[in-house]
CSV table of C-alpha atoms in Angstrom, one decimal:
chain,number,residue,atom,x,y,z
P,1,UNK,CA,9.9,14.1,13.2
P,2,UNK,CA,6.7,14.8,11.1
P,3,UNK,CA,3.5,13.5,12.5
P,4,UNK,CA,0.0,13.3,12.3
P,5,UNK,CA,-2.3,11.9,15.3
P,6,UNK,CA,-6.1,11.7,14.6
P,7,UNK,CA,-8.6,11.5,17.5
P,8,UNK,CA,-12.3,11.8,18.0
P,9,UNK,CA,-13.4,8.5,16.7
P,10,UNK,CA,-16.0,6.2,18.7
P,11,UNK,CA,-19.2,4.7,18.4
P,12,UNK,CA,-22.1,6.8,17.3
P,13,UNK,CA,-25.6,6.3,16.5
P,14,UNK,CA,-27.0,6.8,13.0
P,15,UNK,CA,-27.9,10.2,12.3
P,16,UNK,CA,-26.0,11.8,14.8
P,17,UNK,CA,-22.6,13.8,14.5
P,18,UNK,CA,-19.0,13.3,15.3
P,19,UNK,CA,-15.9,15.8,14.9
P,20,UNK,CA,-12.6,14.1,14.2
P,21,UNK,CA,-9.3,16.0,14.7
P,22,UNK,CA,-5.9,15.3,13.3
P,23,UNK,CA,-3.0,17.3,15.1
P,24,UNK,CA,0.2,17.7,13.3
P,25,UNK,CA,3.8,18.5,14.0
P,26,UNK,CA,7.5,18.5,12.5
P,27,UNK,CA,6.5,20.6,9.6
P,28,UNK,CA,5.1,23.9,8.6
P,29,UNK,CA,1.0,22.8,8.8
P,30,UNK,CA,-0.2,26.0,7.1
P,31,UNK,CA,2.1,25.4,4.0
P,32,UNK,CA,0.4,21.9,3.2
P,33,UNK,CA,-2.9,20.7,1.8
P,34,UNK,CA,-4.5,17.9,4.0
P,35,UNK,CA,-6.7,15.1,3.1
P,36,UNK,CA,-9.0,12.6,4.9
P,37,UNK,CA,-9.2,9.1,3.8
P,38,UNK,CA,-11.1,6.3,5.0
P,39,UNK,CA,-11.1,2.5,5.3
P,40,UNK,CA,-14.0,0.4,5.9
P,41,UNK,CA,-13.4,-2.6,8.2
P,42,UNK,CA,-11.7,-5.3,5.5
P,43,UNK,CA,-12.4,-2.7,2.8
P,44,UNK,CA,-10.3,-0.6,0.3
P,45,UNK,CA,-9.1,3.1,0.8
P,46,UNK,CA,-11.7,5.8,-0.3
P,47,UNK,CA,-10.8,9.5,-0.2
P,48,UNK,CA,-13.0,11.7,1.4
P,49,UNK,CA,-12.1,15.3,1.3
P,50,UNK,CA,-9.1,17.8,0.9
P,51,UNK,CA,-8.5,21.2,2.2
P,52,UNK,CA,-5.9,23.7,0.6
P,53,UNK,CA,-3.1,25.0,2.7
P,54,UNK,CA,-5.0,28.2,3.8
P,55,UNK,CA,-8.4,26.8,4.0
P,56,UNK,CA,-9.8,28.7,0.9
P,57,UNK,CA,-10.5,25.4,-1.2
P,58,UNK,CA,-12.1,22.1,-0.1
P,59,UNK,CA,-13.3,19.4,-2.1
P,60,UNK,CA,-15.5,16.4,-1.1
P,61,UNK,CA,-16.3,12.8,-2.3
P,62,UNK,CA,-19.8,12.5,-3.4
P,63,UNK,CA,-20.5,10.2,-0.7
P,64,UNK,CA,-20.0,12.6,1.7
P,65,UNK,CA,-20.8,15.9,0.2
P,66,UNK,CA,-23.2,17.9,2.1
P,67,UNK,CA,-22.8,15.9,5.6
P,68,UNK,CA,-19.2,16.1,6.0
P,69,UNK,CA,-17.2,19.4,6.7
P,70,UNK,CA,-13.3,19.7,6.5
P,71,UNK,CA,-11.6,22.8,8.1
P,72,UNK,CA,-8.4,23.7,9.9
P,73,UNK,CA,-6.9,25.9,12.2
P,74,UNK,CA,-3.5,26.8,11.3
P,75,UNK,CA,-2.7,28.5,14.7
P,76,UNK,CA,-3.3,25.3,16.3
P,77,UNK,CA,-1.8,22.9,13.7
P,78,UNK,CA,-5.2,21.1,13.5
P,79,UNK,CA,-7.0,19.4,10.9
P,80,UNK,CA,-10.9,18.7,11.5
P,81,UNK,CA,-13.8,16.7,10.0
P,82,UNK,CA,-17.3,17.5,11.1
P,83,UNK,CA,-19.4,14.3,10.2
P,84,UNK,CA,-23.2,14.8,10.3
P,85,UNK,CA,-26.0,12.6,9.6
P,86,UNK,CA,-23.8,9.7,9.9
P,87,UNK,CA,-24.6,6.3,8.3
P,88,UNK,CA,-23.9,2.8,9.1
P,89,UNK,CA,-22.0,3.0,5.8
P,90,UNK,CA,-19.8,5.8,7.2
P,91,UNK,CA,-18.3,3.1,9.7
P,92,UNK,CA,-14.5,3.2,8.9
P,93,UNK,CA,-10.8,4.0,10.1
P,94,UNK,CA,-10.4,7.8,9.2
P,95,UNK,CA,-7.2,8.7,8.3
P,96,UNK,CA,-5.8,12.2,7.7
P,97,UNK,CA,-2.9,12.8,5.4
P,98,UNK,CA,-0.6,15.3,4.2
P,99,UNK,CA,0.2,16.5,0.6
P,100,UNK,CA,3.7,15.8,-0.7
P,101,UNK,CA,4.6,19.4,-1.9
P,102,UNK,CA,3.8,22.6,-0.1
P,103,UNK,CA,0.7,24.9,-1.7
P,104,UNK,CA,-0.5,22.1,-3.8
P,105,UNK,CA,-3.3,19.6,-4.3
P,106,UNK,CA,-2.0,16.7,-6.3
P,107,UNK,CA,-3.5,13.7,-4.3
P,108,UNK,CA,0.2,12.7,-3.6
P,109,UNK,CA,0.3,11.9,0.0
P,110,UNK,CA,3.1,10.3,1.8
P,111,UNK,CA,2.4,11.3,5.3
P,112,UNK,CA,-0.4,9.5,7.0
P,113,UNK,CA,-1.4,9.4,10.6
P,114,UNK,CA,-2.4,5.9,12.3
P,115,UNK,CA,-6.1,6.6,12.0
P,116,UNK,CA,-9.2,6.8,14.1
P,117,UNK,CA,-12.0,4.4,14.0
P,118,UNK,CA,-15.5,5.6,13.7
P,119,UNK,CA,-18.5,3.1,14.1
P,120,UNK,CA,-22.0,4.0,13.2
P,121,UNK,CA,-24.5,1.7,15.0
P,122,UNK,CA,-27.3,1.9,17.1
Z,1,UNK,CA,-16.7,8.5,-8.5
Z,2,UNK,CA,-16.2,4.7,-9.4
Z,3,UNK,CA,-13.1,3.0,-8.1
Z,4,UNK,CA,-9.9,2.0,-10.3
Z,5,UNK,CA,-9.9,-1.8,-11.3
Z,6,UNK,CA,-7.3,-3.7,-9.6
Z,7,UNK,CA,-6.9,-7.6,-9.6
Z,8,UNK,CA,-8.1,-8.9,-6.3
Z,9,UNK,CA,-4.9,-10.9,-5.5
Z,10,UNK,CA,-1.6,-12.0,-7.1
Z,11,UNK,CA,1.4,-13.9,-6.0
Z,12,UNK,CA,5.0,-14.6,-6.5
Z,13,UNK,CA,8.1,-16.4,-5.2
Z,14,UNK,CA,10.9,-14.7,-3.7
Z,15,UNK,CA,13.2,-13.3,-6.4
Z,16,UNK,CA,10.4,-13.2,-9.2
Z,17,UNK,CA,8.8,-9.9,-10.5
Z,18,UNK,CA,5.0,-9.2,-10.4
Z,19,UNK,CA,2.9,-6.6,-12.2
Z,20,UNK,CA,-0.2,-5.1,-10.6
Z,21,UNK,CA,-2.5,-3.5,-13.1
Z,22,UNK,CA,-4.9,-0.6,-12.2
Z,23,UNK,CA,-7.6,0.2,-15.0
Z,24,UNK,CA,-9.7,3.6,-15.0
Z,25,UNK,CA,-10.9,5.7,-17.7
Z,26,UNK,CA,-9.9,8.6,-19.7
Z,27,UNK,CA,-11.3,10.9,-16.9
Z,28,UNK,CA,-8.8,9.6,-14.4
Z,29,UNK,CA,-6.0,7.6,-15.3
Z,30,UNK,CA,-5.7,7.8,-19.2
Z,31,UNK,CA,-6.2,11.8,-18.9
Z,32,UNK,CA,-3.7,12.8,-16.0
Z,33,UNK,CA,-0.3,11.7,-14.6
Z,34,UNK,CA,-1.2,11.8,-11.1
Z,35,UNK,CA,-1.4,8.1,-10.5
Z,36,UNK,CA,0.3,7.0,-7.1
Z,37,UNK,CA,0.7,3.5,-5.6
Z,38,UNK,CA,0.5,2.7,-1.9
Z,39,UNK,CA,1.3,-0.1,0.0
Z,40,UNK,CA,-0.5,-1.2,3.2
Z,41,UNK,CA,0.6,-3.9,5.7
Z,42,UNK,CA,-2.0,-5.1,8.1
Z,43,UNK,CA,-3.0,-2.8,10.7
Z,44,UNK,CA,-1.0,-0.1,9.4
Z,45,UNK,CA,-1.3,3.1,7.7
Z,46,UNK,CA,-0.6,3.2,3.7
Z,47,UNK,CA,2.8,4.1,2.5
Z,48,UNK,CA,3.3,6.2,-0.7
Z,49,UNK,CA,5.5,3.8,-3.1
Z,50,UNK,CA,4.9,5.7,-6.4
Z,51,UNK,CA,3.6,9.0,-7.5
Z,52,UNK,CA,3.0,10.9,-10.8
Z,53,UNK,CA,2.9,7.3,-12.5
Z,54,UNK,CA,6.5,6.4,-12.3
Z,55,UNK,CA,8.3,8.4,-9.5
Z,56,UNK,CA,9.5,7.0,-6.2
Z,57,UNK,CA,9.7,8.9,-3.2
Z,58,UNK,CA,13.2,9.1,-1.2
Z,59,UNK,CA,13.7,6.0,0.7
Z,60,UNK,CA,11.5,3.6,-1.7
Z,61,UNK,CA,13.5,0.7,-3.0
Z,62,UNK,CA,14.2,1.1,-6.7
Z,63,UNK,CA,12.8,-2.4,-6.8
Z,64,UNK,CA,9.6,-0.6,-7.3
Z,65,UNK,CA,8.5,0.5,-10.5
Z,66,UNK,CA,5.5,2.4,-12.1
Z,67,UNK,CA,4.4,2.9,-15.7
Z,68,UNK,CA,1.4,3.7,-17.5
Z,69,UNK,CA,-0.2,2.9,-21.1
Z,70,UNK,CA,-3.8,4.6,-21.9
Z,71,UNK,CA,-6.2,3.8,-19.2
Z,72,UNK,CA,-3.9,1.4,-17.3
Z,73,UNK,CA,-1.2,2.1,-14.9
Z,74,UNK,CA,0.8,-0.7,-13.8
Z,75,UNK,CA,3.1,-1.3,-10.6
Z,76,UNK,CA,5.9,-3.8,-11.0
Z,77,UNK,CA,7.7,-5.3,-7.9
Z,78,UNK,CA,10.9,-7.1,-9.0
Z,79,UNK,CA,13.1,-9.3,-6.6
Z,80,UNK,CA,10.3,-10.2,-4.6
Z,81,UNK,CA,11.0,-10.1,-1.1
Z,82,UNK,CA,9.0,-11.5,1.9
Z,83,UNK,CA,8.4,-7.8,3.3
Z,84,UNK,CA,6.7,-6.9,0.2
Z,85,UNK,CA,3.7,-9.3,1.1
Z,86,UNK,CA,0.9,-6.3,1.5
Z,87,UNK,CA,-2.0,-4.8,0.3
Z,88,UNK,CA,-1.3,-2.4,-2.9
Z,89,UNK,CA,-3.7,0.6,-3.9
Z,90,UNK,CA,-3.7,2.7,-6.9
Z,91,UNK,CA,-4.8,6.0,-7.1
Z,92,UNK,CA,-5.6,8.8,-9.6
Z,93,UNK,CA,-6.9,12.5,-9.9
Z,94,UNK,CA,-10.2,12.4,-11.4
Z,95,UNK,CA,-11.9,15.2,-13.4
Z,96,UNK,CA,-15.5,16.1,-12.3
Z,97,UNK,CA,-16.9,19.5,-11.5
Z,98,UNK,CA,-14.7,19.6,-8.7
Z,99,UNK,CA,-11.1,17.9,-8.1
Z,100,UNK,CA,-11.4,14.3,-6.8
Z,101,UNK,CA,-9.2,11.4,-6.3
Z,102,UNK,CA,-10.1,8.0,-6.6
Z,103,UNK,CA,-8.6,4.3,-5.4
Z,104,UNK,CA,-8.4,1.3,-6.7
Z,105,UNK,CA,-10.2,-1.5,-4.8
Z,106,UNK,CA,-6.7,-2.9,-3.8
Z,107,UNK,CA,-4.4,-6.0,-4.4
Z,108,UNK,CA,-3.3,-8.6,-1.9
Z,109,UNK,CA,0.1,-9.6,-2.8
Z,110,UNK,CA,1.3,-13.1,-1.6
Z,111,UNK,CA,5.1,-14.0,-1.7
Z,112,UNK,CA,4.9,-18.0,-1.5
């Protein structure tokens, strides 16, 4: 079945870096754009970044632009989020999510992972 | 990017209908038909309920419907059931120098 499994979360000090991974299975990963969406504890959802099916286009929320980098390895069916210069306000559950239709980026995401918690604290 | 505006909470009794609003601007909700609604139960990942303003994914009950007027989108749930109690989030494509998406602040639905 279609599945997304995030990993790489944990506790990290402010200013440090962390890389999240999202392993995809059950569908043709290389055909779909992928998103990262986060949710701070007790707060709402916040879109973070999206990458096109082939990695040629990447877009970011203003809050992470210049600090976070989204990437993918289609040969490994894996999505990544490199997070640098982390701040306390980056503390959240990070979800990876798949677009509805192949080869498109419309922000319609029916497939979500279970999330991985990132805690930025000294 | 500014979040879309949703009421913090709504409530209704089983069998009743409720509507959750999502107000944006002409740069997001009002300018595009790329409005989606997500349901989230505590500790769970969000679930897509409505996309492109009023379309339901396969498997979503027809008790859920979406609409839009101007800069405000709405999610209506008819025949409320206990399992509908959850948080609901709207999202929209938003125009800027690069493609972006924005979520609403979320609405807590309580089934009385």
